[in-house]
Amino acid sequence: MLTKRIIACLDVHGGRVVKGVQFVDLIDAGDPAALAARHAREGADEIVLLDITATHEGRQTLLDTVRRTARELFIPFAVGGGIRTAADAAQVFEAGADKVSVNSAALADPTLIDAIGRTFGAQAVVVAIDARRDPEAADPVRDAQVFVQGGRKPAGRRVVEWAHEAEARGAGEILLTSMDSDGTRAGFDCELTAAVSESVGIPVIASGGAGTVAHFIEVFARGKADAALAASIFHFGVSSSRSLKEELARAGVSVRLPC
Amino acid sequence: MITVIDYKAGNLTSVLKALHHLGAEPVVTDGNLSFVESATRIVLPGVGHFAATNRLDATGLIAAVRAAIARGVPFLGICVGMQWLYAGSSEAPQQPGLAQFSESCTRFSESHEKVPHVGWNSLEVRKGSRLLAGVEPGEFVYFTHSYKAPVTADTAAITHYIEPFASAVERANVMGVQFHPEKSGPTGLKILANFLSWEG
């Protein structure tokens, strides 16, 4: 049986893992390679490394960090941040990533999704979407606003229609971050996640707001997520993937155990 | 010599890294026939589209691979590399496979489940598989694919998603896995180690 994935996310800023609250107030959480290895040992199903300031500042630290992190990692490894062209993606794959996550650049030029998929396959393209509910829209959830540049700027797109386009262009997965929930540890935005997951035929990774085991149970059941991503819940020793997954299994969620 | 064939379908980094980790020193070829002719083991990785295998025709590697298989050289196809061992795939109907196995690969049937099949799923290992020796019931491996091979007498492991499909195939020295052993943690490394120590 296909299991629900627990994905450990490393937000990297200047080569260090950081964690913020609603995309601001960053605090240091450690070395990416060391943390990735620890997450893999502790039962994470996948690692995502996001260079959260790359687009904003221009990228270069990323490739070294990717190379170092990938070296001894034998589980899937996705990398995002500052990937603007298929050639950028090629360098990131060459450095050891299995998937790239594109966000701002794909919104600026959606054909980037087609271009990377053509060369590396749809399974290698994750389209990351940062969305915030729009209380003024007819449907505040389906019409949640998409943001670019690490949540700095509205993209002028609505979450469900953008997810549809991403799928049609050959994205293999959607990584959906609720900006309202991010860093709050108050739970995932299950309505937002379900709205996207039910309107696309590709897997959706829920992100933003993980704080307790119950939040994961909820986002898999009510949010229809195929995978869930968490960062701060692990960094500070709140829980390991293994203990999280053991609790999920007890609650009837199908997960990879032993791991 | 362990030869990894590069036919520009996705990247090879992960497979090479896993082989190095297991103490192997693989060489990569994207057209140098001598690397296939003198190979003692051959790995054909691959992600992405079945049509990418047309590059194998273009480089003349196919005849060399056939000869190597006939000599008894252990061959492992991974993901699209496994699918290439079949007669073809509905993903690219005009593109023939190596036809070591006479069936064809097809897309998952329409259902409410998502395609591609992405994530960790389990293996039902058939008795006698040497490639999957030591893999216990309930061990998981990582998949990412939309097309799959049918279950037949040569199937070494079955996985269930939408319908049962062949997650591994094995006949004498010809082996294939639909999942990514290089991305399947300790279970995947064990399977690659089995391939590296396969002695016929």
XYZ file of C-alpha atoms in Angstrom:
459
model
C 0.000 0.000 0.000
C 1.238 3.470 -0.872
C 2.097 5.290 2.333
C 1.677 8.917 3.313
C 5.025 10.661 3.237
C 6.577 12.743 5.982
C 8.951 15.215 4.402
C 11.546 17.057 6.433
C 12.086 20.570 5.132
C 15.289 22.513 5.515
C 14.923 26.220 4.854
C 18.408 27.425 4.029
C 19.632 30.984 4.269
C 23.291 31.738 3.539
C 24.168 28.037 3.803
C 22.518 27.525 7.227
C 19.138 26.043 8.098
C 16.776 28.641 9.503
C 13.181 28.729 10.606
C 10.827 31.685 10.540
C 7.334 32.532 11.649
C 5.030 33.453 8.752
C 8.092 33.860 6.517
C 9.912 36.372 8.780
C 11.961 36.432 12.051
C 14.557 33.823 11.081
C 16.405 31.789 13.692
C 19.403 29.473 13.158
C 18.727 25.720 13.284
C 21.981 24.174 12.002
C 24.035 22.740 9.135
C 21.949 21.445 6.171
C 24.033 18.334 5.425
C 24.133 17.271 9.072
C 20.436 17.909 9.571
C 19.452 16.090 6.367
C 21.459 13.038 7.417
C 19.850 13.132 10.847
C 16.356 13.334 9.372
C 17.078 10.384 7.070
C 18.327 8.338 10.033
C 15.315 9.340 12.077
C 12.857 8.097 9.483
C 11.969 11.015 7.196
C 10.633 9.758 3.860
C 12.110 12.594 1.880
C 14.172 15.751 2.310
C 13.357 19.125 0.818
C 15.962 21.857 0.871
C 14.699 25.337 0.081
C 17.168 28.149 -0.382
C 14.620 30.689 0.777
C 16.533 33.804 -0.129
C 18.139 32.639 -3.373
C 15.620 34.242 -5.713
C 15.767 37.387 -3.717
C 19.562 37.632 -3.529
C 20.803 35.596 -6.475
C 22.113 32.108 -5.981
C 25.450 30.401 -5.616
C 25.792 28.951 -2.124
C 23.069 26.541 -3.171
C 25.066 24.169 -5.367
C 27.762 23.513 -2.765
C 25.145 22.949 -0.107
C 23.237 20.557 -2.391
C 26.383 18.602 -3.227
C 27.366 18.274 0.413
C 23.848 17.360 1.529
C 23.278 14.791 -1.254
C 26.549 12.965 -0.718
C 25.334 10.357 1.754
C 21.580 10.712 1.344
C 19.801 7.636 -0.050
C 16.229 8.873 0.118
C 14.535 11.314 -2.274
C 15.980 14.800 -2.163
C 14.275 17.869 -3.606
C 15.847 21.290 -3.920
C 14.264 24.661 -4.508
C 15.246 28.280 -4.524
C 16.588 30.416 -7.309
C 16.003 27.917 -10.122
C 15.128 30.182 -13.024
C 16.015 28.170 -16.110
C 16.260 24.562 -17.245
C 20.037 25.049 -17.164
C 19.861 26.056 -13.469
C 17.815 22.914 -12.839
C 20.378 20.786 -14.682
C 23.121 22.054 -12.352
C 21.049 21.257 -9.279
C 20.336 17.721 -10.548
C 24.000 17.292 -11.355
C 24.831 18.300 -7.782
C 22.690 15.421 -6.537
C 19.052 16.535 -6.295
C 16.339 14.137 -7.484
C 13.696 16.809 -7.895
C 13.698 20.548 -8.241
C 11.073 22.788 -6.800
C 10.191 25.874 -8.797
C 8.077 28.754 -7.591
C 8.651 32.407 -8.557
C 10.369 31.598 -11.848
C 7.547 29.277 -12.923
C 5.014 32.005 -12.234
C 7.068 34.475 -14.250
C 7.443 31.983 -17.101
C 5.236 28.887 -16.792
C 6.996 27.200 -19.744
C 9.863 26.552 -17.314
C 7.762 23.649 -15.974
C 7.464 22.144 -19.472
C 11.154 22.664 -20.157
C 12.422 20.914 -17.020
C 9.860 18.106 -17.380
C 10.869 17.453 -20.982
C 14.503 16.874 -20.051
C 14.282 15.334 -16.599
C 10.762 13.905 -16.483
C 7.628 15.100 -14.740
C 8.612 13.244 -11.549
C 11.532 15.658 -11.201
C 9.443 18.844 -11.214
C 7.761 20.019 -8.039
C 5.807 23.235 -8.345
C 5.847 25.056 -5.021
C 2.938 27.360 -4.358
C 2.855 29.865 -1.503
C -0.754 30.881 -0.952
C -2.712 33.062 1.399
C -6.514 32.987 1.721
C -8.207 35.948 0.145
C -11.099 37.077 2.368
C -12.303 39.377 -0.388
C -12.598 36.679 -3.052
C -15.871 34.910 -3.811
C -14.229 31.702 -2.607
C -11.456 32.692 -0.153
C -9.940 29.189 -0.284
C -10.014 28.127 -3.965
C -9.191 31.696 -4.890
C -6.409 32.042 -2.328
C -3.770 34.436 -3.627
C -0.463 33.050 -4.837
C 2.664 34.896 -3.706
C 6.192 34.974 -5.115
C 9.679 35.808 -3.869
C 9.374 34.002 -0.560
C 5.958 35.494 0.128
C 7.030 39.043 -0.579
C 4.860 39.794 -3.597
C 1.425 38.757 -4.886
C 1.687 36.918 -8.207
C -1.763 37.851 -9.426
C -2.789 34.193 -9.629
C -5.392 32.102 -7.760
C -4.243 28.891 -6.130
C -6.522 26.317 -7.785
C -6.229 27.689 -11.308
C -2.434 27.910 -10.974
C -2.193 24.342 -9.638
C -4.236 23.208 -12.660
C -1.930 24.940 -15.074
C 1.142 23.513 -13.335
C -0.266 20.003 -13.687
C -1.194 20.547 -17.326
C 2.360 21.708 -18.044
C 3.792 18.531 -16.579
C 4.484 19.153 -12.899
C 4.919 15.879 -11.000
C 3.879 17.204 -7.580
C 2.560 20.339 -5.920
C 4.163 21.624 -2.732
C 1.487 23.823 -1.215
C 2.417 26.198 1.604
C -0.244 28.047 3.514
C 1.293 31.402 4.390
C -1.425 31.955 6.964
C -0.375 28.818 8.853
C 3.385 28.790 8.205
C 5.451 28.687 11.378
C 2.428 29.034 13.661
C 2.414 25.348 14.722
C -1.359 25.773 14.889
C -2.156 23.201 12.217
C -2.146 22.911 8.428
C -4.739 24.750 6.362
C -6.796 21.627 5.591
C -9.436 23.441 3.516
C -6.797 24.985 1.274
C -4.952 21.661 0.932
C -8.156 19.730 0.121
C -9.254 22.347 -2.417
C -5.995 21.918 -4.333
C -5.608 18.166 -3.831
C -9.127 17.453 -5.073
C -8.689 19.553 -8.180
C -5.460 17.980 -9.465
C -4.491 14.415 -10.328
C -0.917 14.702 -9.052
C 0.290 14.367 -5.444
C 0.006 17.370 -3.163
C 2.429 17.999 -0.325
C 0.921 20.064 2.479
C 3.131 22.596 4.190
C 2.847 25.230 6.864
C 1.565 24.974 10.400
C 2.628 21.529 11.650
C 2.766 21.525 15.428
C 1.311 18.272 16.715
C 0.679 14.722 15.531
C -3.029 15.535 15.333
C -2.274 18.163 12.702
C -0.752 15.508 10.454
C -3.662 13.106 10.978
C -6.012 15.926 10.048
C -4.190 17.027 6.905
C -4.052 13.458 5.567
C -7.742 12.821 6.308
C -9.549 16.109 5.897
C -6.859 17.864 3.821
C -6.476 14.910 1.380
C -2.725 15.491 1.376
C -0.475 12.837 -0.133
C 2.485 14.010 1.892
C 3.104 16.528 4.618
C 6.081 18.687 5.225
C 7.437 19.855 8.511
C 10.457 21.773 9.662
C 10.476 23.374 13.074
C 8.616 20.488 14.693
C 11.785 18.422 14.136
C 14.603 20.915 14.399
C 14.199 21.569 18.060
C 13.763 17.949 19.074
C 9.988 18.176 19.472
C 9.661 14.905 17.630
C 11.481 12.692 15.144
C 9.884 11.424 11.948
C 9.971 7.949 13.428
C 8.046 8.837 16.567
C 5.649 10.940 14.501
C 5.072 8.022 12.135
C 4.605 5.563 14.992
C 1.845 7.764 16.332
C 0.323 8.163 12.871
C 0.332 4.370 12.426
C -1.484 3.967 15.745
C -4.082 6.417 14.443
C -4.568 4.280 11.322
C -2.545 6.357 8.844
C -0.508 4.198 6.455
C 3.165 5.187 6.824
C 6.567 3.654 6.102
C 7.513 1.739 9.249
C 9.955 0.478 10.316
C 12.077 3.177 8.769
C 33.985 -3.255 -14.829
C 30.592 -1.963 -13.754
C 29.172 0.054 -16.602
C 26.371 2.556 -16.142
C 24.704 3.579 -19.388
C 23.854 7.240 -19.761
C 21.152 7.808 -22.358
C 20.300 11.290 -21.123
C 17.085 10.250 -19.416
C 17.244 12.242 -16.252
C 20.450 12.244 -14.268
C 22.736 9.520 -13.019
C 24.165 11.201 -9.953
C 22.075 9.310 -7.403
C 22.729 5.894 -8.921
C 26.481 6.544 -9.147
C 26.540 7.793 -5.563
C 24.823 4.649 -4.292
C 27.173 2.371 -6.255
C 30.206 4.265 -4.888
C 28.782 3.991 -1.389
C 28.706 0.194 -1.857
C 32.379 0.174 -2.828
C 31.892 -0.116 -6.602
C 33.744 2.044 -9.099
C 31.285 2.433 -11.950
C 32.194 3.836 -15.330
C 29.678 5.812 -17.359
C 29.175 5.522 -21.085
C 26.921 7.446 -23.398
C 28.062 5.696 -26.538
C 31.490 4.121 -26.060
C 30.773 0.514 -27.023
C 33.966 -0.831 -25.475
C 32.594 0.026 -22.007
C 29.658 -2.268 -22.700
C 31.765 -4.938 -24.420
C 34.119 -5.267 -21.466
C 31.486 -4.791 -18.751
C 31.146 -7.344 -15.988
C 27.879 -5.731 -14.870
C 25.606 -3.226 -16.578
C 23.194 -0.785 -14.964
C 20.626 1.102 -17.021
C 19.055 3.788 -14.861
C 16.436 6.172 -16.084
C 13.609 8.400 -15.111
C 11.298 10.297 -17.359
C 9.897 9.332 -20.712
C 10.159 5.967 -22.466
C 10.909 7.809 -25.725
C 14.331 8.725 -24.281
C 15.399 5.130 -24.905
C 15.572 5.950 -28.634
C 19.027 7.298 -27.867
C 20.118 3.727 -27.215
C 19.272 2.895 -30.843
C 21.064 5.973 -32.099
C 24.309 5.168 -30.284
C 24.487 1.532 -31.352
C 24.533 0.423 -27.737
C 21.636 -1.971 -28.232
C 23.584 -4.630 -30.100
C 26.363 -4.411 -27.510
C 23.858 -4.741 -24.662
C 22.199 -7.742 -26.312
C 25.594 -9.410 -26.741
C 26.502 -8.693 -23.109
C 23.244 -10.192 -21.870
C 23.792 -13.234 -24.076
C 27.282 -13.630 -22.531
C 25.632 -13.778 -19.118
C 26.656 -10.335 -17.879
C 24.296 -9.296 -15.049
C 22.083 -6.443 -16.219
C 19.938 -4.204 -14.016
C 17.367 -1.796 -15.435
C 15.952 0.821 -13.083
C 12.561 2.525 -13.587
C 12.361 3.367 -17.320
C 15.448 1.149 -17.591
C 13.317 -1.779 -16.406
C 10.485 -0.886 -18.766
C 12.958 -0.877 -21.655
C 13.534 -4.612 -21.036
C 9.968 -5.222 -22.280
C 8.739 -5.118 -25.868
C 7.614 -1.522 -25.520
C 5.441 0.930 -23.671
C 2.209 2.694 -24.517
C 4.017 5.879 -23.418
C 5.898 5.852 -26.739
C 4.264 3.184 -28.962
C 6.606 3.825 -31.895
C 9.677 3.116 -29.737
C 10.562 -0.576 -29.334
C 12.136 -1.903 -26.166
C 14.787 -4.611 -25.867
C 12.074 -7.312 -25.688
C 13.849 -9.541 -23.197
C 10.338 -9.862 -21.815
C 7.638 -10.138 -24.442
C 4.956 -8.043 -22.706
C 4.504 -4.277 -22.906
C 4.235 -1.558 -20.282
C 1.054 0.445 -19.926
C -0.196 3.462 -18.023
C -2.014 2.952 -14.734
C -5.762 2.608 -15.333
C -8.010 5.596 -14.752
C -9.173 5.655 -11.148
C -9.678 8.079 -8.320
C -6.056 7.452 -7.279
C -3.383 9.879 -8.341
C -0.933 9.228 -11.154
C 2.075 9.314 -11.027
C 2.426 6.746 -8.266
C 4.833 8.669 -6.041
C 6.139 7.538 -2.690
C 7.060 4.553 -0.566
C 5.215 1.311 -1.242
C 5.851 -2.278 -0.211
C 7.070 -5.328 -2.137
C 5.585 -8.811 -2.228
C 8.754 -10.697 -3.059
C 8.332 -13.972 -4.896
C 10.271 -16.964 -3.636
C 13.612 -17.524 -5.306
C 14.399 -13.924 -6.256
C 18.131 -13.457 -5.849
C 18.018 -9.750 -6.533
C 15.598 -9.244 -3.642
C 17.165 -11.767 -1.260
C 16.888 -10.586 2.332
C 14.065 -8.121 1.661
C 11.500 -8.857 4.357
C 7.725 -8.514 4.022
C 6.737 -4.973 4.857
C 9.957 -3.313 3.710
C 9.298 -0.229 1.608
C 10.914 1.170 -1.508
C 10.502 4.497 -3.313
C 8.525 4.743 -6.562
C 7.815 7.536 -8.992
C 6.205 6.468 -12.280
C 3.021 6.532 -14.367
C 3.622 3.417 -16.479
C 4.142 -0.131 -15.221
C 4.862 -3.685 -16.286
C 2.326 -6.527 -15.996
C 2.635 -9.388 -13.519
C 3.955 -12.512 -15.293
C 5.974 -15.631 -14.515
C 9.172 -13.534 -14.568
C 7.898 -11.087 -11.974
C 10.188 -11.033 -8.934
C 8.036 -8.718 -6.805
C 4.500 -7.417 -6.947
C 3.348 -4.029 -5.677
C -0.241 -2.861 -5.357
C -1.315 0.565 -6.576
C -4.584 0.887 -8.486
C -3.791 -2.636 -9.729
C -1.059 -5.180 -8.977
C 2.013 -4.584 -11.124
C 5.534 -5.976 -11.466
C 7.775 -3.897 -9.225
C 10.724 -6.177 -10.058
C 11.460 -8.636 -12.842
C 14.189 -11.248 -12.971
C 15.176 -13.994 -15.368
C 18.683 -15.409 -15.038
C 21.088 -12.461 -15.470
C 18.432 -9.967 -16.624
C 16.888 -7.924 -13.810
C 14.785 -4.833 -13.501
C 13.220 -2.768 -10.736
C 10.448 -0.233 -11.196
C 11.353 1.533 -7.952
C 14.530 3.493 -7.229
C 16.881 1.363 -5.108
C 19.313 4.305 -4.965
C 16.586 6.305 -3.187
C 15.093 3.547 -1.030
C 17.279 3.811 2.054
C 18.877 0.669 3.546
C 16.435 -1.629 1.679
C 17.456 -0.179 -1.679
C 21.162 -0.395 -0.875
C 20.693 -4.053 0.089
C 19.108 -4.737 -3.330
C 21.938 -2.959 -5.174
C 24.452 -4.919 -3.085
C 22.687 -8.141 -4.139
C 23.092 -7.093 -7.760
C 26.777 -6.273 -7.265
C 27.441 -9.689 -5.719
C 25.241 -11.656 -8.157
C 27.334 -14.567 -9.403
C 24.944 -16.433 -11.683
